[in-house]
mmCIF file of C-alpha atoms in Angstrom:
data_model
loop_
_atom_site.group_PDB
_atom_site.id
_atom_site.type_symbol
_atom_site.label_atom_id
_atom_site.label_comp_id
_atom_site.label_asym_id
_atom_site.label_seq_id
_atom_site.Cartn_x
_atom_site.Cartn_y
_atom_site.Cartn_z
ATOM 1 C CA UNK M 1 -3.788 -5.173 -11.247
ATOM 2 C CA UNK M 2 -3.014 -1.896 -10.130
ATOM 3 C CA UNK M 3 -1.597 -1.229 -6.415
ATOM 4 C CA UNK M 4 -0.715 1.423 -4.228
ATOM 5 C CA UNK M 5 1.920 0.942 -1.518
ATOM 6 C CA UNK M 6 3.144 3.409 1.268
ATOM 7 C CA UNK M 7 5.803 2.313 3.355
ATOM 8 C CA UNK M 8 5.280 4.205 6.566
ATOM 9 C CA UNK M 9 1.940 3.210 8.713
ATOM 10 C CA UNK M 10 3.137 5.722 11.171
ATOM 11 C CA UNK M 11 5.428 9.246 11.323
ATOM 12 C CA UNK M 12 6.152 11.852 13.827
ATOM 13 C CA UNK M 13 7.632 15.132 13.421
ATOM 14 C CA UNK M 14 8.030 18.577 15.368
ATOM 15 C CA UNK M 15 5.413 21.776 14.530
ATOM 16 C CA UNK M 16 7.641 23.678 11.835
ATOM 17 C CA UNK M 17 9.654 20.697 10.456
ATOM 18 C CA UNK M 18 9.367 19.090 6.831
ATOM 19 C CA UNK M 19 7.838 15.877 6.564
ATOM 20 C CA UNK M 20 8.083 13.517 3.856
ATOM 21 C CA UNK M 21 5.757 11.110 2.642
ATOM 22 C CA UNK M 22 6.130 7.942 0.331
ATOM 23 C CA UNK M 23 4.136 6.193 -2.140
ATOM 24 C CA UNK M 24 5.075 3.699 -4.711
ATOM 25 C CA UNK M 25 2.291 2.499 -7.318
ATOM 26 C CA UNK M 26 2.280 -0.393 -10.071
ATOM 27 C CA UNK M 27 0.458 0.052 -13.130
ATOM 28 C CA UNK M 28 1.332 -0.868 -17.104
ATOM 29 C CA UNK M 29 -0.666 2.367 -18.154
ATOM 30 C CA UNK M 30 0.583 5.511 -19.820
ATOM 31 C CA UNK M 31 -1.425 7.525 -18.093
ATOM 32 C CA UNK M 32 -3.085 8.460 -14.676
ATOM 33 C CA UNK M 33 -3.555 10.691 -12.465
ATOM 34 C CA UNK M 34 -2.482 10.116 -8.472
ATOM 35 C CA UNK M 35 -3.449 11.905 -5.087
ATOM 36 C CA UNK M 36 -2.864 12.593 -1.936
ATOM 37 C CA UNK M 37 -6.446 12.377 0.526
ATOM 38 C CA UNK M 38 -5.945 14.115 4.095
ATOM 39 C CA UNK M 39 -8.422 12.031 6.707
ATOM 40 C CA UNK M 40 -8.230 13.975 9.782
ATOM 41 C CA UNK M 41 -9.282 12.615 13.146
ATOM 42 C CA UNK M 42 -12.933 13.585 12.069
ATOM 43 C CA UNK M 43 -12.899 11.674 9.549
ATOM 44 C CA UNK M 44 -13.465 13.316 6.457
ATOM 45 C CA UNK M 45 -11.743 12.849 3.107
ATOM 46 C CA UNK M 46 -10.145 16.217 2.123
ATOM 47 C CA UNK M 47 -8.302 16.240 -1.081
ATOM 48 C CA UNK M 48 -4.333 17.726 -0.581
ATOM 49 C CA UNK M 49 -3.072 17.783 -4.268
ATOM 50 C CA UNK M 50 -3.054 15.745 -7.014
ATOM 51 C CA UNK M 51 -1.024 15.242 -9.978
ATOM 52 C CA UNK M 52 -1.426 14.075 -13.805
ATOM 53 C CA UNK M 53 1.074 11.559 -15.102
ATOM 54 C CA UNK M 54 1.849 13.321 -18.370
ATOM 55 C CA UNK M 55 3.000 16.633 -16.547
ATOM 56 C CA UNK M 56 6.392 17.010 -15.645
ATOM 57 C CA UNK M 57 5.986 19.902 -13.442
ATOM 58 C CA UNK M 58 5.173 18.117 -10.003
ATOM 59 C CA UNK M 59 2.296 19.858 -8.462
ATOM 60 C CA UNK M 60 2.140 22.259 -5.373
ATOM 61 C CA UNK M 61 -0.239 23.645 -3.221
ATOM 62 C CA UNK M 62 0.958 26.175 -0.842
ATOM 63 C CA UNK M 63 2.592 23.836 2.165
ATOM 64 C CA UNK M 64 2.033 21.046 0.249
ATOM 65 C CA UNK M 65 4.271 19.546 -2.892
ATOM 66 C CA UNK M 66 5.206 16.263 -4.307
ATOM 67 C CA UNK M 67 7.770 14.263 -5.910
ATOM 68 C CA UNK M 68 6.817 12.679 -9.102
ATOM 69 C CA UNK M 69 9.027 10.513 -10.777
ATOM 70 C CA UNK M 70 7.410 8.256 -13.469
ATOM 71 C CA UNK M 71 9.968 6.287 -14.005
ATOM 72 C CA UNK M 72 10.189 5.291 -10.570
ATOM 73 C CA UNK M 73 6.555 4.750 -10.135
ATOM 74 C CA UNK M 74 6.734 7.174 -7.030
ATOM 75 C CA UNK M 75 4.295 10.056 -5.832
ATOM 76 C CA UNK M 76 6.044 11.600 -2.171
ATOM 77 C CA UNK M 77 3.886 14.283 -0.632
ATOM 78 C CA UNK M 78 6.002 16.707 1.374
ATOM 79 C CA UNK M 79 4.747 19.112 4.000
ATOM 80 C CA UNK M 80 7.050 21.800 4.594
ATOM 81 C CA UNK M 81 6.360 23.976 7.684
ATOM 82 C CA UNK M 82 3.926 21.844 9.610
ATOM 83 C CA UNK M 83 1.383 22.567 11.523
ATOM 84 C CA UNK M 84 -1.113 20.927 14.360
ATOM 85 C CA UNK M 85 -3.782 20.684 12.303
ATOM 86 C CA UNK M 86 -1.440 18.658 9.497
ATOM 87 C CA UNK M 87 -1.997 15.610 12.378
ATOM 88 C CA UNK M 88 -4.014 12.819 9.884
ATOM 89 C CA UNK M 89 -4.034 10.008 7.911
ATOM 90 C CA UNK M 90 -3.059 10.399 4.627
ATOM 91 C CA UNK M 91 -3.633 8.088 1.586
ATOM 92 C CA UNK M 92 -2.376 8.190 -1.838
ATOM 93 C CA UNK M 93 -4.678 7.102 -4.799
ATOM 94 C CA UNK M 94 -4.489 6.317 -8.144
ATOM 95 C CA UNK M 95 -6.856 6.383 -11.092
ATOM 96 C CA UNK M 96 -5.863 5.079 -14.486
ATOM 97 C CA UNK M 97 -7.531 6.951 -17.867
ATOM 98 C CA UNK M 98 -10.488 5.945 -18.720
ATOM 99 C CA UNK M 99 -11.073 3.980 -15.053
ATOM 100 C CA UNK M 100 -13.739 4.876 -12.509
ATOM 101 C CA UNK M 101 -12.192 3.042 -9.630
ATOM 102 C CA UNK M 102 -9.431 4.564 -7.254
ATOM 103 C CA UNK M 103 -7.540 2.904 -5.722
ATOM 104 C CA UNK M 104 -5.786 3.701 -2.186
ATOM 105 C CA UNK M 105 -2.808 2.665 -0.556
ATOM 106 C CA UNK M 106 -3.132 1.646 3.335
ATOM 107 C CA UNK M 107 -1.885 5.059 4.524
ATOM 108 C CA UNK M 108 -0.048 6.550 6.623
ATOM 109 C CA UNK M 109 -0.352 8.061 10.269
ATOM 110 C CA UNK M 110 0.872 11.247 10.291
ATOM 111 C CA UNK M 111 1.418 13.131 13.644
ATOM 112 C CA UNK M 112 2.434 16.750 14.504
ATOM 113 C CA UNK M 113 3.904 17.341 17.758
ATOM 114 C CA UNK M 114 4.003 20.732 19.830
ATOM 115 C CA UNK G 1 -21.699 24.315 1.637
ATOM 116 C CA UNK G 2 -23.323 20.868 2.348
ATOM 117 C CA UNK G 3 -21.054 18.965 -0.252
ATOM 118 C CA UNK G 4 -21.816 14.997 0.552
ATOM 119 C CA UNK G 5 -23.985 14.281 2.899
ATOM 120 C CA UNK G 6 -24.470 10.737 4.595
ATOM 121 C CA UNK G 7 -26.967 9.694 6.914
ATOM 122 C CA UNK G 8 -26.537 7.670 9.601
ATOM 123 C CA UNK G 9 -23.304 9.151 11.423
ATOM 124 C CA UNK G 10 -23.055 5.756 13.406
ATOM 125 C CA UNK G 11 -25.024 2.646 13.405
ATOM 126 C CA UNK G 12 -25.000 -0.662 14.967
ATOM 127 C CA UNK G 13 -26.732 -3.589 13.801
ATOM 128 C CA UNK G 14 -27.706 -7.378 14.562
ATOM 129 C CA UNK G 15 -26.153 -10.016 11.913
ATOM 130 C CA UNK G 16 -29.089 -10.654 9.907
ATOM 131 C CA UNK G 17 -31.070 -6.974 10.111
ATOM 132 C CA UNK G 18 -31.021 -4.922 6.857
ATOM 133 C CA UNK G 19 -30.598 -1.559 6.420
ATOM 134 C CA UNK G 20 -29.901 1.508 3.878
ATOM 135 C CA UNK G 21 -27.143 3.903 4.287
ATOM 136 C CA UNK G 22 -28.666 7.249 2.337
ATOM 137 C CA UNK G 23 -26.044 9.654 0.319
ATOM 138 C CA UNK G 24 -26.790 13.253 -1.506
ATOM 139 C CA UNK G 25 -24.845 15.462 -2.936
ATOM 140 C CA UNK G 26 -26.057 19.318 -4.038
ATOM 141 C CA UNK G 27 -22.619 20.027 -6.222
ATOM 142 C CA UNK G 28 -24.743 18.616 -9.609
ATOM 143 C CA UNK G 29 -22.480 15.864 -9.625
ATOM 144 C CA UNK G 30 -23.679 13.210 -12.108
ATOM 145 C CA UNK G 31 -21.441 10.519 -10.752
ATOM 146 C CA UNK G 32 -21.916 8.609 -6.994
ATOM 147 C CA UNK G 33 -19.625 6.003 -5.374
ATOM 148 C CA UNK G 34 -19.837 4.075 -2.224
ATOM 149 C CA UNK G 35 -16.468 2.404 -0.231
ATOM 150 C CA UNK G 36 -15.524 1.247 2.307
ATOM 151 C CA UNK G 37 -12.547 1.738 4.692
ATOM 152 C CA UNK G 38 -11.417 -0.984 6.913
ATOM 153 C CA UNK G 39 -8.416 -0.414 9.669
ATOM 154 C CA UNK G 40 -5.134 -0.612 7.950
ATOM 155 C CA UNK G 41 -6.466 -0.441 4.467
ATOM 156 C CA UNK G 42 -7.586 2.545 2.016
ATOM 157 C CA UNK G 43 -11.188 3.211 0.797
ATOM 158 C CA UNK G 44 -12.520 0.132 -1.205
ATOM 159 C CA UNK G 45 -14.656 0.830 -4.047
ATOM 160 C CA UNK G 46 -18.338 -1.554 -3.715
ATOM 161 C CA UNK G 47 -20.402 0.150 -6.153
ATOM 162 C CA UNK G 48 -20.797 3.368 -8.599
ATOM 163 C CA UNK G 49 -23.158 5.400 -10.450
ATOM 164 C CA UNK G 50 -21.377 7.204 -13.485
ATOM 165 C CA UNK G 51 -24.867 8.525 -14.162
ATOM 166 C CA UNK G 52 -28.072 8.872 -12.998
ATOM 167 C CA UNK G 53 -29.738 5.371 -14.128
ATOM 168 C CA UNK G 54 -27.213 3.139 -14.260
ATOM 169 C CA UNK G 55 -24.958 1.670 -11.544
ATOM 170 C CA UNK G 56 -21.867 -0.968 -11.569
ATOM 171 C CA UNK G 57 -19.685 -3.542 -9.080
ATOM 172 C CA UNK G 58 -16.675 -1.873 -8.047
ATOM 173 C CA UNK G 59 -13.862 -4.469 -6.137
ATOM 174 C CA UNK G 60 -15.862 -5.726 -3.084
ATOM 175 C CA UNK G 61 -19.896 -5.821 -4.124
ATOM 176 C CA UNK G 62 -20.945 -8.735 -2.541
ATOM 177 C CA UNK G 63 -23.897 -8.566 0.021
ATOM 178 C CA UNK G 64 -24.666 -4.772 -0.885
ATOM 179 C CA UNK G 65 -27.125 -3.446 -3.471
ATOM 180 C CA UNK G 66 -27.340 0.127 -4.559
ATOM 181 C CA UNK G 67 -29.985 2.448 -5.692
ATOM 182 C CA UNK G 68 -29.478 5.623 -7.940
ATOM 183 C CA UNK G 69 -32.729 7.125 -6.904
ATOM 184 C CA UNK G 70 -32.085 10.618 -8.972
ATOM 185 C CA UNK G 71 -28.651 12.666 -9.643
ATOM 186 C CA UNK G 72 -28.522 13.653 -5.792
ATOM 187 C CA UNK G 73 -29.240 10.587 -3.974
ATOM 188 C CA UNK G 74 -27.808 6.981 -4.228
ATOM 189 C CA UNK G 75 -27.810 4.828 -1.356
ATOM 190 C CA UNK G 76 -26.162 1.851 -0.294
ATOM 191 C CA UNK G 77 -28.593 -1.047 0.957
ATOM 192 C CA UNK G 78 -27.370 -4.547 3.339
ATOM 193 C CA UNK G 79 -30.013 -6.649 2.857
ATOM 194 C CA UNK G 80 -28.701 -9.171 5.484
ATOM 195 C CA UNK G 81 -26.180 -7.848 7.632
ATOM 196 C CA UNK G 82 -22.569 -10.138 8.566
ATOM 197 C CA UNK G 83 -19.946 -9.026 11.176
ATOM 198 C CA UNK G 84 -17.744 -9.139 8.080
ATOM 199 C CA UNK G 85 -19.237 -5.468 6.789
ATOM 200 C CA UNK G 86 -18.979 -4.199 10.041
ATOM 201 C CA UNK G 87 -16.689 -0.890 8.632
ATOM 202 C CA UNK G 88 -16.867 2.769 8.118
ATOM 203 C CA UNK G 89 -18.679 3.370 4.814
ATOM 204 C CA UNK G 90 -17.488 6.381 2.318
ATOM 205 C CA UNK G 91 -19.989 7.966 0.093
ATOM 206 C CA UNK G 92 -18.362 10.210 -2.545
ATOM 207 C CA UNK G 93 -19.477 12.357 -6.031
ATOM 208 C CA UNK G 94 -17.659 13.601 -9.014
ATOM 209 C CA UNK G 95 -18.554 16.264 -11.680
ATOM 210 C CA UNK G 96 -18.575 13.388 -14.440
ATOM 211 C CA UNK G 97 -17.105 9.849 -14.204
ATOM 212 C CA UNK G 98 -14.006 11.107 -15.834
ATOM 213 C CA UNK G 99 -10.712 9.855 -14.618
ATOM 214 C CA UNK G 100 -9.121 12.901 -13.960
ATOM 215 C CA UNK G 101 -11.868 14.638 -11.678
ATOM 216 C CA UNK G 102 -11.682 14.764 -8.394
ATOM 217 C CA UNK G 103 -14.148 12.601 -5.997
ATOM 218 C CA UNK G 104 -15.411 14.677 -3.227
ATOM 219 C CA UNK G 105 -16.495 12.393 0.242
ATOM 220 C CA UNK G 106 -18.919 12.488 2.667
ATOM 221 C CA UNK G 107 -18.010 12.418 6.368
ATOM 222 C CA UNK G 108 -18.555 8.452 6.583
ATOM 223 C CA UNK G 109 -21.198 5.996 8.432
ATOM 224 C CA UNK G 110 -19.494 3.837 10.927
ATOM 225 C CA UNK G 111 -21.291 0.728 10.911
ATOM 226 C CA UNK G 112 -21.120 -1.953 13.443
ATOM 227 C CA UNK G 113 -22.602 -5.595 12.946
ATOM 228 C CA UNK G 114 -22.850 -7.809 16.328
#
């Protein structure tokens, strides 16, 4: 079966800093694609980036990159100058080829402080 | 740019009542999928629609039914409601059922069984 794990239920950072973070996923398929979902306090699902497992090029989308590495079976999101409105949950997914289902890892708490 | 829409925002229920959580999408999305998110855990897949006509169990079906009622609506139905499904319930779309499109979410039903 195919999981998602992040680490971190909960982070904190200053307005401005760089903020990384984690996710680890199991799978035995060749390929997938994984993303990062922004749930602000409202409550919507916004998508942040996502990322195909046969590219090598890890994706990027303005403030917002990750760290692929396949071998390693890990997909970091990092925020670099953060902002207020960054303050969310955030939950990495996973979909195999072929699959319909995504699944999500438990997420993470992310807060931006003045 | 209405995107997902779900109706109701909030509900709360007595164990035993039935009800139907509604879902549309106007992005001509051919596939649907309901989840549900439960604190400390990502989005759970119950059901999905990779087309209009046909529907299939995701990881947690039991006590829901579905209804693909065209390729904008497909609703989410507890036919006899337990504390257990108390949650906030996810509707979501996709262009096609492929793997590698992204699922765009409605703003969530919080449910509450007494």
């Amino acid at each position: 079966a195919q999981t998602v794990t992040q680490s971190q239920p909960e982070m904190s950072v200053q307005e401005a800093e760089t903020v990384t973070l984690s996710c680890t996923y199991d799978t035995s398929e060749s390929n997938y694609y994984l993303f990062w979902y922004k749930q602000p306090p409202s409550r919507q699902m916004i998508l942040v980036i996502r990322q195909e497992a046969y590219k090598q090029q890890n994706a990027t989308e303005n403030r917002f990159s990750v760290n692929f590495q396949k071998a390693a079976k890990s997909f970091s999101l990092k925020i670099s100058d953060s902002q207020l409105g960054d303050t969310a949950m955030y939950f990495c997914a996973f979909i195999s080829q072929g699959a319909q289902k995504l699944v999500f890892g438990q997420g993470t708490r992310l807060t931006i402080n003045p | 740019n209405a995107g997902v829409t779900q109706t109701p925002k909030f509900q709360v229920l007595k164990t035993g009542q039935s009800m139907t959580l509604q879902c549309a999408q106007d992005m001509n999305h051919n596939s649907m999928y309901w989840y549900r998110q439960d604190p400390g855990m990502g989005l759970r897949l119950i059901y999905y629609s990779a087309s209009e006509g046909t529907t299939d169990k995701g990881e947690v079906p039991n006590g829901y039914n579905v209804s693909r009622l065209n390729k904008r609506e497909f609703s989410l139905r507890l036919e006899s409601a337990a504390p257990s499904q108390t949650s906030v319930y996810f509707c979501a779309s996709s262009v096609s059922g492929g793997w590698n499109q992204p699922q765009h979410f409605g703003d969530g039903t919080r449910l509450s069984i007494l």
